[in-house]
């Protein structure tokens, strides 16, 4: 079975996201832990969370994915900005324990001219402060497009971060198909080659989730603009090969395509059909 879902608004709580997911034909979803601007987080509603945990267990949902505010920069040159990232991620990870055993994805950050070495060290330093050996959440580093001074644009950079984290058994990777194509990994013409490189540098056992997006821009453009499934430079054939690849087909796939709910429903039914033709 294809494990798939979309990025949903968390404003009406967890049960609402579970119901929306069923309406659009998914069995998982992604949500922002808090407002990316201002960083306000909703109070945890214990009743909502308890119902959600039971409901998703009964319905056989796949693991869900929380996304940190993309406005955080864990490797900023300013200490104040790094402190804010630390505070917010610490709080997010604590809150994730209300929905145990799921995933928390974040952008490794932008080194803003300090150089990638320093950026990688700051991000690893933050992880060493927030990752606790007894947490049930796995933290995912997202593969980035490499716009500006983003780190996480190469598998090597992600490996370096992981190597610097003490409890890195709690660290995995979320591969964003738009981002890696933008970063110069040719998943359209050489998916096997890219996965072999991922395996030899990071290890495929670290790969926990896929952000499934088409791209508005050509290969290696470092732009990070998502497109609807099949309407961008990746195209429907490449996307079919990704969701049905023997090394990927068991993972949860999350749509971050420019859609409302009905657009997501349409993409999910298309992807399920393509999946069933192969698996
Ligand atoms: Fe992201
Ligand atoms: Fe993404
Ligand atoms: Zn993106």
Tab-separated table of C-alpha atoms and ligand atoms in Angstrom:
chain	number	residue	atom	x	y	z
A	1	UNK	CA	0.000	0.000	0.000
A	2	UNK	CA	1.213	3.475	-0.845
A	3	UNK	CA	1.738	5.550	2.299
A	4	UNK	CA	0.824	9.042	1.269
A	5	UNK	CA	-0.495	12.320	2.579
A	6	UNK	CA	-0.340	16.066	2.152
A	7	UNK	CA	0.764	19.122	4.055
A	8	UNK	CA	-2.278	20.237	6.105
A	9	UNK	CA	-3.165	23.189	8.294
A	10	UNK	CA	-2.889	22.370	12.003
A	11	UNK	CA	-5.187	25.208	13.075
A	12	UNK	CA	-8.137	22.926	13.912
A	13	UNK	CA	-6.173	20.260	15.736
A	14	UNK	CA	-5.033	16.690	15.183
A	15	UNK	CA	-8.392	14.926	14.768
A	16	UNK	CA	-9.295	17.447	12.081
A	17	UNK	CA	-6.101	16.633	10.172
A	18	UNK	CA	-6.810	12.883	10.492
A	19	UNK	CA	-10.315	13.355	9.051
A	20	UNK	CA	-9.072	15.602	6.246
A	21	UNK	CA	-6.470	12.989	5.405
A	22	UNK	CA	-9.161	10.331	5.029
A	23	UNK	CA	-11.255	12.684	2.895
A	24	UNK	CA	-8.410	13.123	0.428
A	25	UNK	CA	-7.544	9.409	0.391
A	26	UNK	CA	-4.312	9.534	2.406
A	27	UNK	CA	-3.048	7.628	5.442
A	28	UNK	CA	-0.574	10.183	6.799
A	29	UNK	CA	0.064	13.951	6.681
A	30	UNK	CA	2.506	16.726	7.421
A	31	UNK	CA	1.815	19.853	9.474
A	32	UNK	CA	3.695	22.886	10.785
A	33	UNK	CA	4.325	22.705	14.526
A	34	UNK	CA	3.608	26.429	14.800
A	35	UNK	CA	3.078	29.570	12.818
A	36	UNK	CA	6.256	30.149	10.785
A	37	UNK	CA	5.887	33.888	11.400
A	38	UNK	CA	5.769	34.831	15.066
A	39	UNK	CA	6.288	31.194	16.110
A	40	UNK	CA	3.060	30.967	18.107
A	41	UNK	CA	2.090	27.367	18.899
A	42	UNK	CA	-1.405	26.152	19.733
A	43	UNK	CA	-1.823	24.731	23.223
A	44	UNK	CA	-1.912	20.944	23.191
A	45	UNK	CA	-5.511	19.766	23.567
A	46	UNK	CA	-5.118	16.526	25.527
A	47	UNK	CA	-8.534	15.146	24.517
A	48	UNK	CA	-7.877	15.839	20.832
A	49	UNK	CA	-4.448	14.216	21.011
A	50	UNK	CA	-5.722	11.120	22.848
A	51	UNK	CA	-8.536	10.613	20.351
A	52	UNK	CA	-6.086	11.146	17.506
A	53	UNK	CA	-3.582	8.592	18.802
A	54	UNK	CA	-6.306	5.973	19.172
A	55	UNK	CA	-7.994	6.808	15.875
A	56	UNK	CA	-4.825	6.713	13.781
A	57	UNK	CA	-3.788	3.428	15.401
A	58	UNK	CA	-7.183	1.875	14.602
A	59	UNK	CA	-7.165	3.187	11.040
A	60	UNK	CA	-3.587	2.082	10.446
A	61	UNK	CA	-2.097	5.469	9.639
A	62	UNK	CA	1.574	5.582	8.658
A	63	UNK	CA	3.957	7.736	10.698
A	64	UNK	CA	3.114	11.422	10.506
A	65	UNK	CA	5.567	14.228	9.923
A	66	UNK	CA	5.822	17.485	11.842
A	67	UNK	CA	7.682	20.312	10.115
A	68	UNK	CA	9.578	22.954	12.105
A	69	UNK	CA	9.025	26.591	11.077
A	70	UNK	CA	11.125	27.141	7.958
A	71	UNK	CA	11.987	30.614	9.239
A	72	UNK	CA	14.251	29.159	11.943
A	73	UNK	CA	17.955	29.301	11.286
A	74	UNK	CA	19.911	26.927	13.534
A	75	UNK	CA	23.237	28.070	12.049
A	76	UNK	CA	22.733	31.825	11.880
A	77	UNK	CA	25.733	34.090	12.469
A	78	UNK	CA	23.702	35.794	15.208
A	79	UNK	CA	23.629	34.078	18.561
A	80	UNK	CA	20.142	35.449	19.278
A	81	UNK	CA	18.763	33.725	16.153
A	82	UNK	CA	20.454	30.425	17.017
A	83	UNK	CA	19.067	30.648	20.574
A	84	UNK	CA	15.556	31.120	19.196
A	85	UNK	CA	15.958	28.017	16.995
A	86	UNK	CA	17.155	26.060	20.012
A	87	UNK	CA	14.238	27.201	22.195
A	88	UNK	CA	11.643	26.418	19.566
A	89	UNK	CA	13.010	23.033	18.605
A	90	UNK	CA	13.360	22.019	22.238
A	91	UNK	CA	9.711	22.931	22.842
A	92	UNK	CA	8.547	21.234	19.605
A	93	UNK	CA	10.332	17.998	20.484
A	94	UNK	CA	8.810	18.028	23.958
A	95	UNK	CA	5.342	18.512	22.401
A	96	UNK	CA	5.946	15.705	19.905
A	97	UNK	CA	5.904	13.240	22.807
A	98	UNK	CA	2.117	13.752	22.983
A	99	UNK	CA	1.995	11.959	19.614
A	100	UNK	CA	4.856	9.505	20.198
A	101	UNK	CA	6.909	7.612	17.601
A	102	UNK	CA	6.514	10.058	14.738
A	103	UNK	CA	8.899	12.281	12.745
A	104	UNK	CA	10.024	15.902	13.109
A	105	UNK	CA	11.575	17.502	10.029
A	106	UNK	CA	13.643	20.684	9.922
A	107	UNK	CA	15.798	22.679	7.499
A	108	UNK	CA	19.465	22.463	8.554
A	109	UNK	CA	19.804	26.224	8.045
A	110	UNK	CA	21.771	28.834	6.110
A	111	UNK	CA	25.333	29.657	7.063
A	112	UNK	CA	24.882	33.231	5.753
A	113	UNK	CA	28.450	33.641	4.583
A	114	UNK	CA	30.215	32.098	7.567
A	115	UNK	CA	31.137	29.073	5.486
A	116	UNK	CA	29.607	25.611	5.418
A	117	UNK	CA	31.965	24.170	8.062
A	118	UNK	CA	30.812	26.652	10.687
A	119	UNK	CA	27.178	26.214	9.636
A	120	UNK	CA	27.401	22.446	9.961
A	121	UNK	CA	28.996	22.783	13.391
A	122	UNK	CA	26.291	25.165	14.665
A	123	UNK	CA	23.488	22.890	13.467
A	124	UNK	CA	25.103	19.825	15.037
A	125	UNK	CA	25.657	21.786	18.246
A	126	UNK	CA	21.959	22.608	18.383
A	127	UNK	CA	21.029	18.966	17.807
A	128	UNK	CA	23.334	17.895	20.605
A	129	UNK	CA	21.387	20.196	22.936
A	130	UNK	CA	17.869	19.168	21.872
A	131	UNK	CA	18.150	15.433	21.110
A	132	UNK	CA	17.482	13.334	24.187
A	133	UNK	CA	18.299	9.598	24.295
A	134	UNK	CA	14.835	8.733	25.633
A	135	UNK	CA	12.714	10.670	23.092
A	136	UNK	CA	10.471	8.588	20.803
A	137	UNK	CA	10.588	11.116	17.944
A	138	UNK	CA	13.053	10.730	15.102
A	139	UNK	CA	14.394	14.066	13.870
A	140	UNK	CA	14.776	14.377	10.114
A	141	UNK	CA	17.222	16.631	8.290
A	142	UNK	CA	15.662	17.801	5.022
A	143	UNK	CA	17.681	17.677	1.799
A	144	UNK	CA	17.827	21.278	0.547
A	145	UNK	CA	17.862	22.874	-2.907
A	146	UNK	CA	20.988	24.911	-2.139
A	147	UNK	CA	19.519	28.353	-2.620
A	148	UNK	CA	21.598	31.096	-1.048
A	149	UNK	CA	23.875	29.647	1.600
A	150	UNK	CA	21.634	26.731	2.585
A	151	UNK	CA	23.370	23.765	4.112
A	152	UNK	CA	21.999	20.296	3.469
A	153	UNK	CA	22.420	20.757	-0.296
A	154	UNK	CA	24.634	17.677	-0.514
A	155	UNK	CA	24.504	14.207	1.009
A	156	UNK	CA	28.045	14.824	2.314
A	157	UNK	CA	26.925	17.838	4.357
A	158	UNK	CA	24.071	15.858	5.910
A	159	UNK	CA	26.493	13.033	6.747
A	160	UNK	CA	28.806	15.531	8.467
A	161	UNK	CA	25.969	16.834	10.642
A	162	UNK	CA	24.898	13.299	11.577
A	163	UNK	CA	28.465	12.327	12.466
A	164	UNK	CA	28.732	15.251	14.894
A	165	UNK	CA	25.554	14.335	16.823
A	166	UNK	CA	26.050	12.138	19.859
A	167	UNK	CA	22.632	10.457	19.876
A	168	UNK	CA	22.425	10.181	16.132
A	169	UNK	CA	20.331	7.028	16.396
A	170	UNK	CA	17.518	9.621	16.696
A	171	UNK	CA	18.474	11.358	13.423
A	172	UNK	CA	17.206	10.497	9.955
A	173	UNK	CA	16.760	12.208	6.604
A	174	UNK	CA	13.724	13.429	4.661
A	175	UNK	CA	14.437	13.570	0.938
A	176	UNK	CA	12.601	16.329	-0.935
A	177	UNK	CA	12.345	15.382	-4.615
A	178	UNK	CA	12.118	19.002	-5.825
A	179	UNK	CA	15.073	20.027	-3.672
A	180	UNK	CA	17.468	17.206	-4.620
A	181	UNK	CA	16.758	17.720	-8.320
A	182	UNK	CA	17.404	21.449	-7.829
A	183	UNK	CA	20.581	20.604	-5.924
A	184	UNK	CA	21.961	18.570	-8.827
A	185	UNK	CA	20.953	14.966	-8.098
A	186	UNK	CA	19.435	13.621	-11.293
A	187	UNK	CA	16.525	11.564	-10.000
A	188	UNK	CA	14.850	11.812	-13.430
A	189	UNK	CA	17.539	10.077	-15.516
A	190	UNK	CA	19.543	8.232	-12.862
A	191	UNK	CA	17.423	7.432	-9.803
A	192	UNK	CA	19.418	4.257	-9.075
A	193	UNK	CA	22.699	6.174	-9.200
A	194	UNK	CA	21.401	8.844	-6.811
A	195	UNK	CA	20.110	6.221	-4.374
A	196	UNK	CA	23.449	4.399	-4.513
A	197	UNK	CA	25.212	7.647	-3.645
A	198	UNK	CA	22.758	8.297	-0.814
A	199	UNK	CA	23.391	4.794	0.467
A	200	UNK	CA	27.170	4.994	0.361
A	201	UNK	CA	27.343	8.490	1.927
A	202	UNK	CA	24.447	8.545	4.425
A	203	UNK	CA	23.032	5.007	4.407
A	204	UNK	CA	19.531	4.243	3.139
A	205	UNK	CA	18.494	3.097	6.624
A	206	UNK	CA	18.537	6.810	7.589
A	207	UNK	CA	16.017	7.689	4.884
A	208	UNK	CA	12.660	7.902	6.669
A	209	UNK	CA	10.381	10.073	4.534
A	210	UNK	CA	9.981	11.663	1.112
A	211	UNK	CA	8.635	15.115	0.307
A	212	UNK	CA	7.041	14.342	-3.047
A	213	UNK	CA	7.038	17.474	-5.202
A	214	UNK	CA	7.511	18.297	-8.828
A	215	UNK	CA	9.709	21.326	-9.613
A	216	UNK	CA	8.969	24.560	-11.494
A	217	UNK	CA	12.630	24.864	-12.469
A	218	UNK	CA	15.116	22.833	-14.512
A	219	UNK	CA	17.773	20.484	-13.145
A	220	UNK	CA	20.367	22.011	-10.808
A	221	UNK	CA	18.729	25.437	-10.641
A	222	UNK	CA	18.934	25.863	-6.818
A	223	UNK	CA	15.591	27.687	-6.789
A	224	UNK	CA	13.217	25.622	-4.606
A	225	UNK	CA	9.849	26.216	-6.263
A	226	UNK	CA	7.475	23.275	-5.973
A	227	UNK	CA	5.124	22.314	-8.798
A	228	UNK	CA	2.053	20.102	-8.999
A	229	UNK	CA	2.720	16.394	-9.579
A	230	UNK	CA	3.440	15.723	-13.246
A	231	UNK	CA	3.395	19.403	-14.249
A	232	UNK	CA	7.031	20.262	-13.631
A	233	UNK	CA	10.540	19.343	-14.711
A	234	UNK	CA	10.464	15.951	-12.947
A	235	UNK	CA	7.383	14.742	-14.783
A	236	UNK	CA	4.974	11.921	-14.080
A	237	UNK	CA	7.207	9.051	-15.276
A	238	UNK	CA	10.037	9.988	-12.908
A	239	UNK	CA	7.559	10.382	-10.061
A	240	UNK	CA	6.090	6.950	-10.784
A	241	UNK	CA	9.600	5.433	-10.676
A	242	UNK	CA	10.235	7.157	-7.327
A	243	UNK	CA	7.089	5.962	-5.518
A	244	UNK	CA	7.447	2.411	-6.850
A	245	UNK	CA	11.230	2.031	-6.450
A	246	UNK	CA	11.969	-1.086	-4.339
A	247	UNK	CA	14.195	0.991	-2.034
A	248	UNK	CA	11.581	3.741	-1.563
A	249	UNK	CA	8.098	2.244	-1.999
A	250	UNK	CA	7.643	1.434	1.715
A	251	UNK	CA	8.349	5.021	2.882
A	252	UNK	CA	5.735	7.664	3.713
A	253	UNK	CA	5.358	10.260	0.907
A	254	UNK	CA	4.228	13.812	1.704
A	255	UNK	CA	2.892	16.208	-0.922
A	256	UNK	CA	3.981	19.838	-0.598
A	257	UNK	CA	2.617	20.782	-3.982
A	258	UNK	CA	0.745	24.056	-4.650
A	259	UNK	CA	-2.767	22.714	-4.035
A	260	UNK	CA	-5.888	23.028	-1.958
A	261	UNK	CA	-7.502	19.881	-0.545
A	262	UNK	CA	-9.256	18.908	-3.792
A	263	UNK	CA	-5.969	19.198	-5.688
A	264	UNK	CA	-4.280	16.949	-3.140
A	265	UNK	CA	-7.130	14.432	-3.420
A	266	UNK	CA	-6.630	14.362	-7.170
A	267	UNK	CA	-2.858	13.837	-6.882
A	268	UNK	CA	-3.266	11.114	-4.250
A	269	UNK	CA	-5.696	9.136	-6.399
A	270	UNK	CA	-3.396	9.479	-9.422
A	271	UNK	CA	-0.364	8.333	-7.398
A	272	UNK	CA	-2.254	5.378	-5.916
A	273	UNK	CA	-3.257	4.298	-9.410
A	274	UNK	CA	0.346	4.522	-10.678
A	275	UNK	CA	1.554	2.615	-7.616
A	276	UNK	CA	-0.972	-0.180	-8.106
A	277	UNK	CA	0.191	-0.661	-11.704
A	278	UNK	CA	3.618	-1.712	-10.408
A	279	UNK	CA	3.251	-3.024	-6.847
B	1	LIG	FE1	10.765	21.853	4.196
B	2	LIG	FE1	10.191	19.886	1.532
B	3	LIG	ZN1	10.886	23.438	-0.842
